[in-house]
Tab-separated table of C-alpha atoms and ligand atoms in Angstrom:
chain	number	residue	atom	x	y	z
A	1	MET	CA	-3.023	-308.614	73.646
A	2	LEU	CA	-6.696	-309.994	73.777
A	3	ILE	CA	-7.777	-311.440	70.268
A	4	LEU	CA	-11.479	-312.322	69.933
A	5	ARG	CA	-13.238	-313.877	66.946
A	6	CYS	CA	-16.187	-311.851	65.831
A	7	PRO	CA	-18.732	-314.557	65.531
A	8	TYR	CA	-20.191	-312.481	62.572
A	9	CYS	CA	-17.258	-311.305	60.519
A	10	GLY	CA	-15.389	-314.654	61.593
A	11	VAL	CA	-12.296	-312.454	61.916
A	12	ASP	CA	-9.753	-312.759	64.549
A	13	ALA	CA	-10.311	-309.098	65.786
A	14	GLU	CA	-7.565	-307.531	68.149
A	15	GLU	CA	-8.310	-305.920	71.021
A	16	THR	CA	-7.964	-302.233	69.401
A	17	ASP	CA	-10.736	-303.230	66.891
A	18	LEU	CA	-12.999	-304.046	69.768
A	19	ALA	CA	-14.957	-301.866	72.289
A	20	PRO	CA	-15.796	-303.423	75.873
A	21	GLY	CA	-19.454	-304.048	77.240
A	22	GLY	CA	-18.489	-305.332	80.538
A	23	GLU	CA	-20.083	-307.882	82.428
A	24	ALA	CA	-22.563	-310.458	80.330
A	25	HIS	CA	-25.863	-311.866	81.081
A	26	LEU	CA	-26.999	-309.326	83.431
A	27	THR	CA	-30.793	-309.437	84.647
A	28	ARG	CA	-32.575	-305.922	83.978
A	29	HIS	CA	-34.243	-304.869	86.951
A	30	GLY	CA	-36.196	-301.539	85.918
A	31	PRO	CA	-39.825	-300.689	86.736
A	32	GLY	CA	-41.406	-302.360	89.292
A	33	SER	CA	-37.858	-303.673	91.083
A	34	ASP	CA	-37.141	-302.278	94.452
A	35	ASP	CA	-33.982	-299.831	94.941
A	36	ALA	CA	-31.543	-302.583	96.026
A	37	GLU	CA	-32.027	-304.726	92.689
A	38	PHE	CA	-31.911	-301.417	90.852
A	39	ARG	CA	-28.576	-300.423	92.425
A	40	ASP	CA	-27.259	-303.959	91.606
A	41	TYR	CA	-28.357	-303.576	87.982
A	42	LEU	CA	-26.821	-300.445	87.515
A	43	PHE	CA	-23.478	-300.998	89.818
A	44	GLN	CA	-22.772	-304.405	90.892
A	45	ARG	CA	-20.254	-306.224	88.831
A	46	ARG	CA	-18.420	-309.535	89.299
A	47	ASN	CA	-14.690	-309.458	89.269
A	48	PRO	CA	-13.722	-312.986	89.142
A	49	ARG	CA	-9.962	-314.122	88.907
A	50	GLY	CA	-10.669	-316.767	86.116
A	51	VAL	CA	-13.480	-317.676	83.911
A	52	HIS	CA	-15.821	-314.540	82.870
A	53	PHE	CA	-18.569	-313.540	80.572
A	54	GLU	CA	-18.185	-310.284	78.696
A	55	ARG	CA	-20.007	-308.297	75.953
A	56	TRP	CA	-17.930	-307.053	73.490
A	57	ARG	CA	-18.335	-304.964	70.186
A	58	HIS	CA	-16.907	-305.056	66.983
A	59	ALA	CA	-16.413	-301.340	66.879
A	60	PHE	CA	-14.193	-300.807	64.045
A	61	GLY	CA	-15.588	-303.894	62.032
A	62	CYS	CA	-18.939	-304.809	61.502
A	63	GLY	CA	-20.410	-302.849	64.240
A	64	LYS	CA	-22.247	-305.653	65.984
A	65	TRP	CA	-22.109	-306.726	69.708
A	66	PHE	CA	-21.223	-310.178	70.720
A	67	HIS	CA	-20.351	-312.299	73.877
A	68	ALA	CA	-17.140	-313.628	74.963
A	69	ALA	CA	-15.858	-316.294	77.875
A	70	ARG	CA	-12.406	-315.995	78.928
A	71	CYS	CA	-10.129	-316.265	81.588
A	72	THR	CA	-9.129	-313.192	82.987
A	73	GLN	CA	-5.993	-314.444	84.890
A	74	THR	CA	-4.328	-315.959	81.583
A	75	LEU	CA	-6.363	-314.164	79.032
A	76	GLU	CA	-7.384	-317.730	77.429
A	77	VAL	CA	-10.256	-317.192	75.315
A	78	PHE	CA	-12.991	-320.170	75.735
A	79	GLY	CA	-14.813	-318.925	72.697
A	80	THR	CA	-17.304	-316.201	71.527
A	81	TYR	CA	-20.818	-316.282	71.043
A	82	SER	CA	-24.080	-314.400	69.597
A	83	ALA	CA	-25.461	-311.594	71.362
A	84	GLN	CA	-28.817	-313.040	70.920
A	85	CYS	CA	-29.070	-315.252	74.164
A	86	SER	CA	-29.201	-314.703	77.826
A	87	GLU	CA	-26.790	-317.540	78.617
A	88	PRO	CA	-23.761	-319.320	77.182
A	89	PRO	CA	-24.581	-321.683	74.643
A	90	GLU	CA	-23.677	-325.586	75.474
A	91	GLU	CA	-20.530	-325.577	73.368
A	92	ILE	CA	-19.198	-322.668	75.081
A	93	MET	CA	-19.845	-324.189	78.657
A	94	THR	CA	-18.427	-327.487	77.300
A	95	ALA	CA	-15.235	-325.817	76.539
A	96	ILE	CA	-14.913	-324.139	79.729
A	97	ARG	CA	-15.501	-327.353	81.433
A	98	THR	CA	-12.773	-329.186	79.491
A	99	ARG	CA	-10.105	-326.360	80.539
A	100	ARG	CA	-11.452	-325.714	83.992
A	101	PRO	CA	-12.775	-329.158	85.196
A	102	ASP	CA	-12.904	-327.556	88.891
A	103	TRP	CA	-14.627	-324.431	87.609
A	104	GLU	CA	-18.497	-324.081	88.436
A	105	MET	CA	-20.997	-321.182	86.917
A	106	PRO	CA	-21.544	-318.869	89.849
A	107	ALA	CA	-25.468	-318.804	90.855
B	1	MET	CA	-27.467	-278.511	41.540
B	2	SER	CA	-23.970	-277.662	43.323
B	3	GLU	CA	-20.777	-279.128	41.669
B	4	ALA	CA	-19.779	-282.269	43.739
B	5	VAL	CA	-16.216	-282.110	44.721
B	6	THR	CA	-14.018	-284.731	46.848
B	7	ALA	CA	-12.587	-284.020	50.340
B	8	LEU	CA	-9.071	-284.486	48.624
B	9	ALA	CA	-9.382	-282.081	45.864
B	10	GLY	CA	-7.400	-284.621	43.518
B	11	ALA	CA	-4.582	-284.716	46.071
B	12	THR	CA	-1.699	-287.249	44.986
B	13	TYR	CA	1.648	-288.312	47.163
B	14	GLU	CA	4.328	-290.340	45.078
B	15	GLY	CA	6.096	-291.948	47.731
B	16	ALA	CA	7.252	-295.715	48.066
B	17	VAL	CA	3.754	-296.225	47.314
B	18	THR	CA	1.532	-293.786	45.381
B	19	VAL	CA	-1.182	-292.180	47.554
B	20	ALA	CA	-3.939	-290.504	45.606
B	21	ASP	CA	-7.874	-289.089	45.903
B	22	GLY	CA	-9.854	-292.300	44.434
B	23	GLY	CA	-12.390	-289.459	42.950
B	24	LEU	CA	-16.151	-289.134	43.551
B	25	THR	CA	-17.445	-292.582	44.130
B	26	GLY	CA	-21.287	-293.336	44.005
B	27	MET	CA	-21.943	-295.203	47.427
B	28	VAL	CA	-25.249	-296.942	48.064
B	29	GLN	CA	-26.002	-298.228	51.355
B	30	LEU	CA	-28.371	-301.259	51.826
B	31	ARG	CA	-29.462	-302.240	55.179
B	32	ALA	CA	-30.980	-305.633	55.364
B	33	ASP	CA	-30.902	-308.914	56.221
B	34	LEU	CA	-28.384	-310.695	53.595
B	35	ALA	CA	-29.173	-313.906	54.529
B	36	ASP	CA	-32.747	-313.427	53.361
B	37	ALA	CA	-33.401	-314.906	49.857
B	38	ALA	CA	-35.334	-312.242	48.902
B	39	VAL	CA	-33.220	-309.651	49.472
B	40	ALA	CA	-30.539	-311.442	47.340
B	41	THR	CA	-33.045	-311.660	44.719
B	42	ALA	CA	-34.084	-308.019	44.940
B	43	VAL	CA	-29.882	-306.822	45.066
B	44	LYS	CA	-29.622	-308.980	41.749
B	45	ALA	CA	-32.262	-307.580	39.951
B	46	ALA	CA	-31.159	-304.148	40.824
B	47	THR	CA	-27.560	-304.724	40.061
B	48	GLY	CA	-27.058	-307.698	38.250
B	49	ALA	CA	-24.962	-308.932	40.983
B	50	ASP	CA	-24.900	-311.868	43.309
B	51	LEU	CA	-24.432	-310.803	47.208
B	52	PRO	CA	-21.214	-311.472	48.317
B	53	ASP	CA	-20.031	-313.962	50.758
B	54	ARG	CA	-18.963	-312.869	54.359
B	55	ARG	CA	-15.989	-310.246	54.075
B	56	ARG	CA	-16.249	-310.293	50.053
B	57	ILE	CA	-16.667	-308.273	47.433
B	58	SER	CA	-19.070	-309.223	44.380
B	59	ALA	CA	-19.156	-307.114	41.043
B	60	ALA	CA	-21.176	-306.393	38.134
B	61	LYS	CA	-20.536	-304.028	35.315
B	62	GLU	CA	-19.311	-300.831	37.129
B	63	GLN	CA	-20.502	-301.876	40.365
B	64	ARG	CA	-18.796	-303.413	43.299
B	65	LEU	CA	-20.872	-304.808	46.279
B	66	LEU	CA	-19.141	-304.992	49.611
B	67	TRP	CA	-19.952	-307.028	52.351
B	68	MET	CA	-19.877	-304.655	55.339
B	69	SER	CA	-21.712	-306.868	58.211
B	70	PRO	CA	-24.658	-309.505	58.171
B	71	ASP	CA	-26.987	-306.832	57.744
B	72	GLU	CA	-25.058	-304.379	55.683
B	73	LEU	CA	-24.156	-304.037	52.120
B	74	LEU	CA	-22.200	-300.920	50.516
B	75	ILE	CA	-22.380	-300.613	46.864
B	76	LEU	CA	-19.601	-298.731	44.721
B	77	THR	CA	-20.685	-297.364	41.504
B	78	ASP	CA	-20.402	-294.137	39.483
B	79	HIS	CA	-21.032	-291.383	41.327
B	80	GLY	CA	-23.770	-290.093	38.922
B	81	ALA	CA	-25.268	-293.521	38.978
B	82	ALA	CA	-26.019	-293.686	42.578
B	83	PRO	CA	-29.494	-291.933	42.574
B	84	ASP	CA	-30.964	-294.243	40.007
B	85	LEU	CA	-29.451	-297.365	41.734
B	86	VAL	CA	-31.278	-296.202	45.110
B	87	LYS	CA	-34.537	-295.960	43.015
B	88	ARG	CA	-34.176	-299.532	41.406
B	89	LEU	CA	-32.884	-301.090	44.799
B	90	SER	CA	-35.778	-299.392	46.827
B	91	THR	CA	-38.502	-300.546	44.034
B	92	GLU	CA	-36.981	-304.065	44.340
B	93	LEU	CA	-37.109	-304.009	47.914
B	94	THR	CA	-40.541	-303.008	48.310
B	95	GLY	CA	-42.617	-304.494	51.148
B	96	GLN	CA	-39.428	-305.723	52.766
B	97	HIS	CA	-37.629	-304.717	55.717
B	98	ALA	CA	-34.577	-302.614	54.385
B	99	LEU	CA	-33.146	-299.401	54.151
B	100	VAL	CA	-31.646	-297.916	50.911
B	101	LEU	CA	-29.465	-294.648	51.107
B	102	ASP	CA	-27.369	-292.886	48.687
B	103	LEU	CA	-24.254	-292.283	51.091
B	104	SER	CA	-21.917	-290.895	47.973
B	105	ASP	CA	-20.852	-287.901	50.065
B	106	ALA	CA	-20.546	-290.056	53.475
B	107	ARG	CA	-17.191	-291.603	52.688
B	108	SER	CA	-14.076	-290.928	50.746
B	109	ARG	CA	-12.105	-293.275	48.709
B	110	ILE	CA	-8.043	-293.325	48.449
B	111	ARG	CA	-6.092	-295.478	46.040
B	112	LEU	CA	-2.820	-296.824	46.954
B	113	SER	CA	-0.627	-298.220	43.964
B	114	GLY	CA	2.826	-299.538	43.874
B	115	GLN	CA	4.590	-302.158	45.421
B	116	GLY	CA	4.433	-302.049	49.349
B	117	VAL	CA	1.007	-301.384	49.393
B	118	ARG	CA	0.299	-304.219	51.904
B	119	GLU	CA	3.246	-303.007	54.130
B	120	VAL	CA	1.552	-299.266	53.977
B	121	LEU	CA	-1.846	-301.036	55.300
B	122	ALA	CA	0.052	-303.029	57.496
B	123	LYS	CA	1.339	-300.133	59.444
B	124	GLY	CA	-1.917	-298.985	60.578
B	125	ALA	CA	-4.341	-301.560	60.759
B	126	PRO	CA	-4.542	-304.557	62.981
B	127	VAL	CA	-4.855	-307.041	60.365
B	128	ASP	CA	-2.804	-309.853	59.037
B	129	LEU	CA	-1.859	-308.388	55.365
B	130	ALA	CA	0.465	-311.340	54.436
B	131	PRO	CA	-0.266	-312.793	50.943
B	132	GLY	CA	-2.279	-315.642	51.443
B	133	ARG	CA	-4.234	-314.220	54.727
B	134	PHE	CA	-5.552	-311.337	53.132
B	135	GLU	CA	-6.204	-311.242	49.315
B	136	PRO	CA	-7.931	-309.633	46.223
B	137	GLY	CA	-11.554	-309.868	46.640
B	138	GLU	CA	-11.967	-309.714	50.420
B	139	VAL	CA	-12.657	-306.471	52.191
B	140	ARG	CA	-11.885	-305.587	55.588
B	141	ARG	CA	-13.313	-303.120	57.974
B	142	THR	CA	-11.335	-302.131	60.795
B	143	ARG	CA	-9.390	-299.298	61.756
B	144	ILE	CA	-6.063	-297.605	60.272
B	145	GLY	CA	-4.278	-295.512	62.756
B	146	GLN	CA	-7.072	-294.241	64.911
B	147	ILE	CA	-9.727	-294.015	62.776
B	148	ALA	CA	-12.403	-296.298	61.144
B	149	ALA	CA	-11.550	-297.383	57.616
B	150	ALA	CA	-12.575	-300.245	55.312
B	151	PHE	CA	-9.866	-301.489	52.467
B	152	TRP	CA	-9.637	-304.154	49.868
B	153	LEU	CA	-6.682	-305.056	47.499
B	154	LEU	CA	-7.315	-304.846	43.572
B	155	SER	CA	-4.044	-306.549	43.188
B	156	GLU	CA	-0.541	-307.065	44.608
B	157	THR	CA	0.012	-303.709	44.018
B	158	GLU	CA	-3.231	-301.984	44.201
B	159	ALA	CA	-5.342	-301.103	47.154
B	160	GLU	CA	-8.451	-299.053	47.860
B	161	VAL	CA	-9.343	-297.366	51.182
B	162	ILE	CA	-12.545	-295.446	52.218
B	163	CYS	CA	-13.110	-293.743	55.341
B	164	PHE	CA	-15.544	-291.160	56.609
B	165	ARG	CA	-15.379	-287.765	54.211
B	166	SER	CA	-14.615	-285.692	57.754
B	167	VAL	CA	-11.318	-287.631	58.329
B	168	ALA	CA	-10.059	-288.240	54.992
B	169	PRO	CA	-7.301	-285.351	54.733
B	170	PHE	CA	-5.950	-287.095	58.019
B	171	LEU	CA	-6.039	-290.396	56.313
B	172	PHE	CA	-4.406	-289.119	53.202
B	173	ASP	CA	-1.718	-287.749	55.481
B	174	TRP	CA	-1.246	-290.779	57.499
B	175	LEU	CA	-1.107	-293.130	54.490
B	176	SER	CA	1.477	-290.572	52.820
B	177	THR	CA	3.866	-290.820	55.992
B	178	ALA	CA	3.408	-294.393	55.943
B	179	ALA	CA	4.632	-294.363	52.252
B	180	ARG	CA	7.666	-292.505	52.720
B	181	PRO	CA	10.642	-293.648	50.425
B	182	GLY	CA	12.629	-296.140	52.363
B	183	SER	CA	10.357	-296.419	55.239
B	184	LEU	CA	8.927	-299.882	54.144
B	185	PRO	CA	10.525	-302.747	55.518
B	186	GLY	CA	9.952	-305.453	52.722
B	187	HIS	CA	8.450	-307.826	55.015
B	188	PHE	CA	5.860	-309.431	52.551
B	189	ARG	CA	8.523	-309.503	50.084
C	1	ZN	ZN1	-17.696	-308.573	63.291
């Protein structure tokens, strides 16, 4: 069972209180992009074994979207953070590097 | 004017815990940035109450203010008082980025009373309801069974639950089943 702390309510919300939103920090390719970019934006997703960044929504609670950094292999949660950012904040990166010294942010 | 009725028509279930229709309730929704001092001032002027802290309930006179999210407040009041409250709040919030609505008929209120209200709620909600972890004065939006609900404790033996009106009979039945005599494990006692 995955438990994530909603950064807006501050509650430790169990997975059944939440709705998953898939991979985080995607770059939107819309008008002006080529077909391959648009295809990748729509369909191509990382599926890492290990550190992953995701979007979740506190669906049964405050209704807000937020971000979570966790390990897909162990379900360890490195932290949750605001939806209003396009990359993980420094404290999340520090938490990940502390726990996974060999990990590198994928390009 | 048509006569307002609740979805539960005054239903009551007497089990290990009593489950009862909470009756007609005025419910006014405010969507605005609750961190904005001007919003707090307007709410204070219209209701007499301070904004509740995160996940908490504040009160003044017959009104209770429930923190629903960083930009959502639900004010419970007498059913007949809601339209006036909407006017007062809207006036106080003139020029602010805010939305005030009378949602009295959108949700239903159910009352639980008796020893074991914590256990009845804990059967359906993914919330730590142990004493000290969830206390009167706090509100929790979550699910009960499969549906969205919010609840709070009034005391160790009284709780209130709100849910959308269309699913109120479902929640009433759900809570009644959870409150069947002999079905409470006594976990929190
Ligand atoms: Zn939340």
